[in-house]
CSV table of C-alpha atoms in Angstrom, one decimal:
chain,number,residue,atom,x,y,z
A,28,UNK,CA,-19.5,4.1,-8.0
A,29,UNK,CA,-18.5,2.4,-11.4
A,30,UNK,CA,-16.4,-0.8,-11.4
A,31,UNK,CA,-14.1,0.9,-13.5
A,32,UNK,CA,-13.4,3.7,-10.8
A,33,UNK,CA,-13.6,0.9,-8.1
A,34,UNK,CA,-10.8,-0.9,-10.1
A,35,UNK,CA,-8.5,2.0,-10.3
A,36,UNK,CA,-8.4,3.8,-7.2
A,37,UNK,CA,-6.9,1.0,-5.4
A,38,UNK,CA,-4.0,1.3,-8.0
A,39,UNK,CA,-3.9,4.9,-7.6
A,40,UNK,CA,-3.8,3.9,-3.9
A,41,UNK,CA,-0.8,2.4,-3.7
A,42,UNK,CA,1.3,4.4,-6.5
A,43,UNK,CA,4.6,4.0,-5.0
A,44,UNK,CA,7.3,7.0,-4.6
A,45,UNK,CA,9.2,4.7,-6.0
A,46,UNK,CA,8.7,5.8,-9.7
A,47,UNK,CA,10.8,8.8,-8.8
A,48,UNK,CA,13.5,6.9,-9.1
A,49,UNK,CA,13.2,6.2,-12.6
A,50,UNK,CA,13.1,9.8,-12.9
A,51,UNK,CA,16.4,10.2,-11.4
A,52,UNK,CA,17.4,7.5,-13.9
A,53,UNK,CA,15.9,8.8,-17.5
A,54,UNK,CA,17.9,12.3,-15.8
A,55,UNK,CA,21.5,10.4,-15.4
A,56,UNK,CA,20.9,8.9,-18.6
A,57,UNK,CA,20.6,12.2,-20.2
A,58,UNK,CA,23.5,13.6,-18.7
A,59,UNK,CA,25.7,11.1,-19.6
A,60,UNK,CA,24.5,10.8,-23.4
A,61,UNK,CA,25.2,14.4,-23.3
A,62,UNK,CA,29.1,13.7,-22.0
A,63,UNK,CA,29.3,10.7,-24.5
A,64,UNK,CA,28.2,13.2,-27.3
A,65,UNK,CA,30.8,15.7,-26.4
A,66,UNK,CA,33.6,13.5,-25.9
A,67,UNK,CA,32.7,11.7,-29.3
A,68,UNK,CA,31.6,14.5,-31.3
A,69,UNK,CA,28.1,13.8,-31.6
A,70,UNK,CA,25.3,15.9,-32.3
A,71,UNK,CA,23.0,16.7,-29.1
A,72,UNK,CA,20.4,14.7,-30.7
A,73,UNK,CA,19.8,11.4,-28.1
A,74,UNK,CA,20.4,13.7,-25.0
A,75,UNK,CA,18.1,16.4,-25.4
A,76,UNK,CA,15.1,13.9,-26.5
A,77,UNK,CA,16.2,12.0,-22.7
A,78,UNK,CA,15.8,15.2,-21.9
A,79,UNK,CA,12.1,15.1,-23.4
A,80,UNK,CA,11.2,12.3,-21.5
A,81,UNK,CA,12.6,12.9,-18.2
A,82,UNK,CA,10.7,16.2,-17.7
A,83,UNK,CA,7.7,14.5,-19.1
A,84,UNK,CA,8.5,11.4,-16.6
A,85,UNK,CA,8.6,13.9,-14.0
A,86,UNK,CA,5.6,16.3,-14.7
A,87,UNK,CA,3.1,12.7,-15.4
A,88,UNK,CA,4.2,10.7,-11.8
A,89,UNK,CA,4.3,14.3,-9.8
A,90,UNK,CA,0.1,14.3,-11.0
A,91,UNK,CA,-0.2,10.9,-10.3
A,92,UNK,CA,1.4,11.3,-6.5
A,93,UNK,CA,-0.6,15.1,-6.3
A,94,UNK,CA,-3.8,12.8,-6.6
A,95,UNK,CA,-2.6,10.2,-4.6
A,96,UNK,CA,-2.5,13.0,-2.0
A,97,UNK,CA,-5.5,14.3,-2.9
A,98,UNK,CA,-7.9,11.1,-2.9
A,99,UNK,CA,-5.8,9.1,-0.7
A,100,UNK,CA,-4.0,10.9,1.8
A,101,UNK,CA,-4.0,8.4,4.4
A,102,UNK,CA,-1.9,5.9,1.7
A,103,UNK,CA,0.1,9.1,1.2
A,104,UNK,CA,1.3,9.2,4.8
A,105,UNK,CA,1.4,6.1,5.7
A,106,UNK,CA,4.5,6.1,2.6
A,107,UNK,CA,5.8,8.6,4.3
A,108,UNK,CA,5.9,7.2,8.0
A,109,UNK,CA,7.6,4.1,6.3
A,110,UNK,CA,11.1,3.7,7.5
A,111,UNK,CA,12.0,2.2,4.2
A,112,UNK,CA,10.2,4.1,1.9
A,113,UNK,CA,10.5,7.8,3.7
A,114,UNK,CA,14.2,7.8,1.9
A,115,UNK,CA,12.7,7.6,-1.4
A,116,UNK,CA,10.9,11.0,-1.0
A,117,UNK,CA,14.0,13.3,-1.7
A,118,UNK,CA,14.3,11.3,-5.1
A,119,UNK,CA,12.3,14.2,-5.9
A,120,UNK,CA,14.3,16.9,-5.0
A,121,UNK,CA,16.9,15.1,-6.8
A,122,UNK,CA,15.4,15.1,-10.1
A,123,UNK,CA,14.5,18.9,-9.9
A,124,UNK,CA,18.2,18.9,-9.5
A,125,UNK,CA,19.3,16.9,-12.2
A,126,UNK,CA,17.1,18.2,-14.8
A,127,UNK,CA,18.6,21.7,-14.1
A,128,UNK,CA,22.1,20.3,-14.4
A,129,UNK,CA,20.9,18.7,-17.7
A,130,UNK,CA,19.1,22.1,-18.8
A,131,UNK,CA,22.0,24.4,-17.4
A,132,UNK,CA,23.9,24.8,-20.6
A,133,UNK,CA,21.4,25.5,-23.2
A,134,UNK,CA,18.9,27.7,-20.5
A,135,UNK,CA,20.7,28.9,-17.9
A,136,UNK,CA,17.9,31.6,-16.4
A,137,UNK,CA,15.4,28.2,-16.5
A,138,UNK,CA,17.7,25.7,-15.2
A,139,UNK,CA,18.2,28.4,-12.2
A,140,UNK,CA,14.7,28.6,-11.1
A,141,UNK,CA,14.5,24.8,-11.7
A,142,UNK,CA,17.6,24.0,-9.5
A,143,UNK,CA,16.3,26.8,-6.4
A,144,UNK,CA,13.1,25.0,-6.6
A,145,UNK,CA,14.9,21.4,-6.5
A,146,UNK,CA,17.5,22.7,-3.8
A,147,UNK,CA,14.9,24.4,-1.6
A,148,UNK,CA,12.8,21.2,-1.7
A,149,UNK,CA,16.0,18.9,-1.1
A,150,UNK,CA,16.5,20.7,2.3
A,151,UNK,CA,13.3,20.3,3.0
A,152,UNK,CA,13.0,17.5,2.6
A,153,UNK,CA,16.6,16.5,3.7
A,154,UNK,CA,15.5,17.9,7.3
A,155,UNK,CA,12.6,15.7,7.5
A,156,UNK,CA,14.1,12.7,6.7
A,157,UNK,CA,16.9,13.1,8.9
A,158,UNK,CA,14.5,14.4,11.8
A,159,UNK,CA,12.3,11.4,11.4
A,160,UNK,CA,14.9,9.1,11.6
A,161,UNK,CA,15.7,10.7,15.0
A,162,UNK,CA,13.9,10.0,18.6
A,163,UNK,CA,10.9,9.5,16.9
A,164,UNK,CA,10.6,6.3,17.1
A,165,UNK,CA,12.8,3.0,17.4
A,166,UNK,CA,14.1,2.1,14.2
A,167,UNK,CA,15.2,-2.0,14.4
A,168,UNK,CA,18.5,-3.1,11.7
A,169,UNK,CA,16.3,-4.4,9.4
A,170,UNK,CA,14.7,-1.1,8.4
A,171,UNK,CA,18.6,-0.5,7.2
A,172,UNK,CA,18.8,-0.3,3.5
A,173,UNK,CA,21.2,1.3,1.0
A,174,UNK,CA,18.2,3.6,0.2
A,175,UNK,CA,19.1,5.6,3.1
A,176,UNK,CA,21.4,7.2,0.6
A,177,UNK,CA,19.1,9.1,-1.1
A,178,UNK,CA,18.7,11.9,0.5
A,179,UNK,CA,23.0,12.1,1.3
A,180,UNK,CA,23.0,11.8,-2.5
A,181,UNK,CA,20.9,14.8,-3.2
A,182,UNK,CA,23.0,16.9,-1.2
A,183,UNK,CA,26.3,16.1,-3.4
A,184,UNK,CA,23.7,16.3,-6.6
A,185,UNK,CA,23.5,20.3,-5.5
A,186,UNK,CA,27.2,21.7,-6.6
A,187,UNK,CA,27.3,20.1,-10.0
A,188,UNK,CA,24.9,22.4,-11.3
A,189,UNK,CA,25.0,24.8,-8.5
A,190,UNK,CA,28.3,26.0,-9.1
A,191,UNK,CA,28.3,27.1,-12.7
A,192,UNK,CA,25.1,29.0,-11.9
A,193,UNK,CA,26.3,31.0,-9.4
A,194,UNK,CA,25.3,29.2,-6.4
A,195,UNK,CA,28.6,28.5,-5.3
A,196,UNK,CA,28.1,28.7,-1.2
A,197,UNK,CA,24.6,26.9,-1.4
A,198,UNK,CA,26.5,24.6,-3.7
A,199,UNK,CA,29.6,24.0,-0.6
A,200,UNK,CA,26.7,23.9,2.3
A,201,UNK,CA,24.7,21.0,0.3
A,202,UNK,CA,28.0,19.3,-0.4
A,203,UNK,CA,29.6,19.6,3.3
A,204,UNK,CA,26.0,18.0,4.5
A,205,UNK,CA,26.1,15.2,1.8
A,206,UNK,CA,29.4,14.1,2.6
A,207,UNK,CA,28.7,14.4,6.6
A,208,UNK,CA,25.5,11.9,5.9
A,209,UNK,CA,27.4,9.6,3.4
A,210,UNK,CA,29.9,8.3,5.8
A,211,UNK,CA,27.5,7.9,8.7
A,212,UNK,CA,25.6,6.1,7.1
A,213,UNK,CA,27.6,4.1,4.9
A,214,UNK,CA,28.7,3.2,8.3
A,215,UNK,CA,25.3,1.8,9.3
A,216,UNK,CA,24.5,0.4,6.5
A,217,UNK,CA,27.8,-1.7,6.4
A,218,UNK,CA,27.0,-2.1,10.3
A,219,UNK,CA,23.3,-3.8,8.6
A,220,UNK,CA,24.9,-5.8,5.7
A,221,UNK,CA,27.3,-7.5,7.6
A,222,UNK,CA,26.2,-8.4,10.6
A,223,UNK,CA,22.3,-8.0,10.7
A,224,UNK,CA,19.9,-10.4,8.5
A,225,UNK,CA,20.4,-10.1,4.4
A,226,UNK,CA,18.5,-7.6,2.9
A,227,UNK,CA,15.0,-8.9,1.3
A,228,UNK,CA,14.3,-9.7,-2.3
A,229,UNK,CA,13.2,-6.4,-2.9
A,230,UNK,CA,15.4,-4.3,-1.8
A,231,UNK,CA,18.5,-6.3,-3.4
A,232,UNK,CA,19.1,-4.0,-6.0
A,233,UNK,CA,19.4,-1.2,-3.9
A,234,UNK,CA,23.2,-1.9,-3.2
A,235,UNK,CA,23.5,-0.3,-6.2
A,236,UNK,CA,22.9,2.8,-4.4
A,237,UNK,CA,26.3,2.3,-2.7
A,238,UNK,CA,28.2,3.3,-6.1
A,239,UNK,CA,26.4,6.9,-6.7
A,240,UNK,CA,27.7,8.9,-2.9
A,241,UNK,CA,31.3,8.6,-4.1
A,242,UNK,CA,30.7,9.0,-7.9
A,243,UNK,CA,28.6,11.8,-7.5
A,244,UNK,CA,30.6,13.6,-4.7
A,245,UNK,CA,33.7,13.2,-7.5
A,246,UNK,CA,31.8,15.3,-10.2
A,247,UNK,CA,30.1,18.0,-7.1
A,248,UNK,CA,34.3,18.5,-6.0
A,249,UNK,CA,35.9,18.5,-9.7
A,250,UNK,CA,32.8,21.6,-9.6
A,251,UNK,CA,34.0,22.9,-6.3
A,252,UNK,CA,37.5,23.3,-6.8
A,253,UNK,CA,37.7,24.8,-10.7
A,254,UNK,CA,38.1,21.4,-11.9
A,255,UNK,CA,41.3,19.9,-10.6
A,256,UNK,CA,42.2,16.5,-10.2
A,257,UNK,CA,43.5,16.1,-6.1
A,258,UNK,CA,43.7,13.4,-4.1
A,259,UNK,CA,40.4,14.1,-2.7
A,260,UNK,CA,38.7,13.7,-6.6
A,261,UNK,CA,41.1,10.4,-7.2
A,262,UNK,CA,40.5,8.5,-3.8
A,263,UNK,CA,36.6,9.6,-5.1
A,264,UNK,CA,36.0,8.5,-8.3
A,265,UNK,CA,38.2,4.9,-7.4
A,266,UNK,CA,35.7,4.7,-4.2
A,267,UNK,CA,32.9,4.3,-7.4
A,268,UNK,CA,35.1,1.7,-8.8
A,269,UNK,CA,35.4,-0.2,-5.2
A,270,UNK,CA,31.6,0.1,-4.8
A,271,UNK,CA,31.3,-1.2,-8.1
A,272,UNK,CA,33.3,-4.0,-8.5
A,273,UNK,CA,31.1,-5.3,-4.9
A,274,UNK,CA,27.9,-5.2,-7.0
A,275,UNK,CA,29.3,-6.8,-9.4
A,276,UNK,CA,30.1,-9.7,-7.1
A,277,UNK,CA,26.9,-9.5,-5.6
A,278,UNK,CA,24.9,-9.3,-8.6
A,279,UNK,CA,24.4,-13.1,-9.4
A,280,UNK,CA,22.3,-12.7,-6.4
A,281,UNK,CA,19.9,-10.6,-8.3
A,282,UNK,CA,18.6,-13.2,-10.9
A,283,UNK,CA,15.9,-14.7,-8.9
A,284,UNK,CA,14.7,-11.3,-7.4
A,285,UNK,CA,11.2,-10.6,-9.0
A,286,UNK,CA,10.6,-7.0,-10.6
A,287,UNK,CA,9.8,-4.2,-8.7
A,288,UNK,CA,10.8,-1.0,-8.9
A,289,UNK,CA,13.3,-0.6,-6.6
A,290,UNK,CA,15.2,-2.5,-9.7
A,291,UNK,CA,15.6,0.9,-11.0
A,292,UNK,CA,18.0,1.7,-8.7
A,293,UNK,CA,20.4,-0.4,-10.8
A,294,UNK,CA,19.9,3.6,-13.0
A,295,UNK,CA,21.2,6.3,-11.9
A,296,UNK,CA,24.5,5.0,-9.7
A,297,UNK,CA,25.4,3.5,-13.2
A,298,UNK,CA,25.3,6.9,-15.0
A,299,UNK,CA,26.7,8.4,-12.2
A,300,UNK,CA,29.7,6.4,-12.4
A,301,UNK,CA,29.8,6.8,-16.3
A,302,UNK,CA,29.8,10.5,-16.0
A,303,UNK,CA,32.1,10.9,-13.5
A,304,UNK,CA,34.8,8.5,-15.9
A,305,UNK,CA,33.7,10.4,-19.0
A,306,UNK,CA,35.0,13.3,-16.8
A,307,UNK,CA,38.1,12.1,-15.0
A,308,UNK,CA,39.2,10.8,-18.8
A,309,UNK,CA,38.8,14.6,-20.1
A,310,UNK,CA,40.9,16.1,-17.2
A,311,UNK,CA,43.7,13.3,-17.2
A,312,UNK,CA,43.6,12.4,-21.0
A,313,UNK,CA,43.2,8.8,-19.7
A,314,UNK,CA,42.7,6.9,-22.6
A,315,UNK,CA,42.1,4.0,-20.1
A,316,UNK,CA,39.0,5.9,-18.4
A,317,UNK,CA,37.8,6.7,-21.9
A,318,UNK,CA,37.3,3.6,-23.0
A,319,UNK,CA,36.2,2.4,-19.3
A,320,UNK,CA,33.4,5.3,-19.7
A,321,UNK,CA,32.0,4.3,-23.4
A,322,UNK,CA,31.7,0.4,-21.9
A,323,UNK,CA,30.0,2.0,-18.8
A,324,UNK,CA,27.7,3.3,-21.0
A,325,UNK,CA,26.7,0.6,-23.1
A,326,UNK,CA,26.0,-1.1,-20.1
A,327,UNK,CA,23.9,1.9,-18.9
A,328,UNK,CA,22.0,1.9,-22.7
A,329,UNK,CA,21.3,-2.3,-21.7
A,330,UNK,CA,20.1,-1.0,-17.9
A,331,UNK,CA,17.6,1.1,-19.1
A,332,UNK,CA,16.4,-0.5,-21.9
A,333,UNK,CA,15.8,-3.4,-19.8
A,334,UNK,CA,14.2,-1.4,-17.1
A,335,UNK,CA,11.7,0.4,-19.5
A,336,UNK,CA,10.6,-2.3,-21.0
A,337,UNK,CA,9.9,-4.3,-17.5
A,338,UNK,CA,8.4,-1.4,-15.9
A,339,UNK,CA,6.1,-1.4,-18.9
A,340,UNK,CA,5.1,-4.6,-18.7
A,341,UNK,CA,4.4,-4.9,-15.0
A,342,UNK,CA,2.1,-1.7,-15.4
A,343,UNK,CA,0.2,-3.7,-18.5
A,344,UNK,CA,0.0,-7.0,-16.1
A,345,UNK,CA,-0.7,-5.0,-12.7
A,346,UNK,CA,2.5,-6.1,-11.2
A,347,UNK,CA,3.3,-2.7,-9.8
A,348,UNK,CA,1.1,-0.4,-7.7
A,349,UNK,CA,-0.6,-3.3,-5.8
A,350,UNK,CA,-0.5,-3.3,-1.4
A,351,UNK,CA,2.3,-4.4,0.0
């Protein structure tokens, strides 16, 4: 074998799930260009090239994990068995999802078989998770992370999309299970933050994650109920704010945390919450919440800019896709 394969299969090795989530975030970043663009009169330039490059994210890092499988499956399942990294697996489901809610207006018949091919995956692997986590095996505080979202997240992903294309009782059965999952855990990972050991380094910027369950399940309900604004949607979309505003405080915190790419989660709970403001301004005529959304953009624009060009970097210095 040639020191050049010898050199790379170790990286291929250890190509983490992780990188999904920066698929989930080049997908929220799409969808929220495309709400900015409507609610400024823009073209649809920006939002169909994120478009580009989230289905192009997606197609290169699924090859990349099919070969992991293929060459490496032991690495494979060893990801899987890991208590942290097992909630990071629906993040593909998720995508599927949100790339059919970003192609559901211009291709409705493709963004349907994309979205019964991310659902049907997402309860797949939503079971999985969920049957992992239970009797299995002990699971100790610390294996506790905001990250355990993910898969309640890709529940209330399901009606945004599913709704307008028809799959309106899929679309309540996702969102009844999301919301279910949300609050139990929210109430164990609370039960972790506060009273177990801090969360590592790593893993920091994962309570980030906390914003995207309520902003999300906002936009999935506004979908649900033909787009009014109840008490449910308000004590929703101000539950993103809440979340929010504790990142925020726990964000200097963050400044001495080296790269990885859990940092992406800083992604897609941002564009969440921008979407869902962008929306809540259209169906109240908030002229607060509109200019709250365009600053939660520019903030998103600085997020990902940021993130590309670190995840790039750590690639070209082999920062990323090393053991653990």
């Amino acid at each position: 074998m040639s020191e050049t394969a010898t050199a790379i299969e170790p990286r291929l090795a250890h190509f983490p799930v992780t990188f999904f989530a920066a698929v989930m975030g080049l997908a929220g970043l799409t969808l929220a260009t495309d709400v900015v663009e409507q609610a400024w009169g823009l073209p649809a330039l920006l939002s169909w090239l994120f478009l580009a490059a989230t289905i192009l994210a997606f197609g290169a890092i699924s090859s990349v994990m099919i070969a992991k499988y293929r060459r490496y499956k032991a690495h494979f399942i060893a990801e899987w068995m890991h208590p942290v990294k097992k909630a990071f697996f629906p993040a593909i489901s998720i995508s599927l999802l949100l790339i059919a809610t970003a192609l559901a207006p211009a291709a409705p018949g493709l963004a349907r078989l994309v979205w019964g091919s991310g659902a049907a995956l997402q309860a797949v692997l939503m079971l999985a998770v969920v049957s992992g986590w239970i009797g299995h095996r002990p699971f100790q505080p610390m294996h506790i992370s905001p990250a355990w979202f993910i898969p309640a997240v890709g529940n209330v992903v399901a009606p945004v999309a599913g709704v307008g294309l028809g799959f309106v009782e899929l679309s309540w059965l996702f969102f009844s299970a999301g919301i279910l999952f949300w609050v139990v855990l929210l109430t164990l990972v609370m039960n972790r933050l506060i009273f177990h050991d801090p969360l590592p380094g790593k893993l920091l910027p994962t309570l980030t994650i906390l914003i995207a369950p309520p902003a999300v399940s906002f936009l999935a309900w506004i979908q649900l109920n033909g787009g009014q604004v109840d008490a449910l949607a308000r004590i929703l979309v101000n539950l993103g704010y809440v979340f929010a505003a504790i990142v925020v405080v726990q964000s200097w915190k963050f400044r001495v945390i080296p790269f990885a790419m859990s940092w992406w989660a800083l992604s897609f709970p941002t564009a969440a919450l921008t979407i869902a403001t962008f929306r809540y301004a259209a169906l109240t005529g908030s002229g607060f919440h509109a200019i709250l959304g365009g600053l939660l953009y520019l903030v998103l624009l600085m997020i990902m800019a940021a993130l590309i060009a670190r995840t790039l970097l750590a690639i070209r210095r082999n920062e990323i896709c090393v053991p653990e």
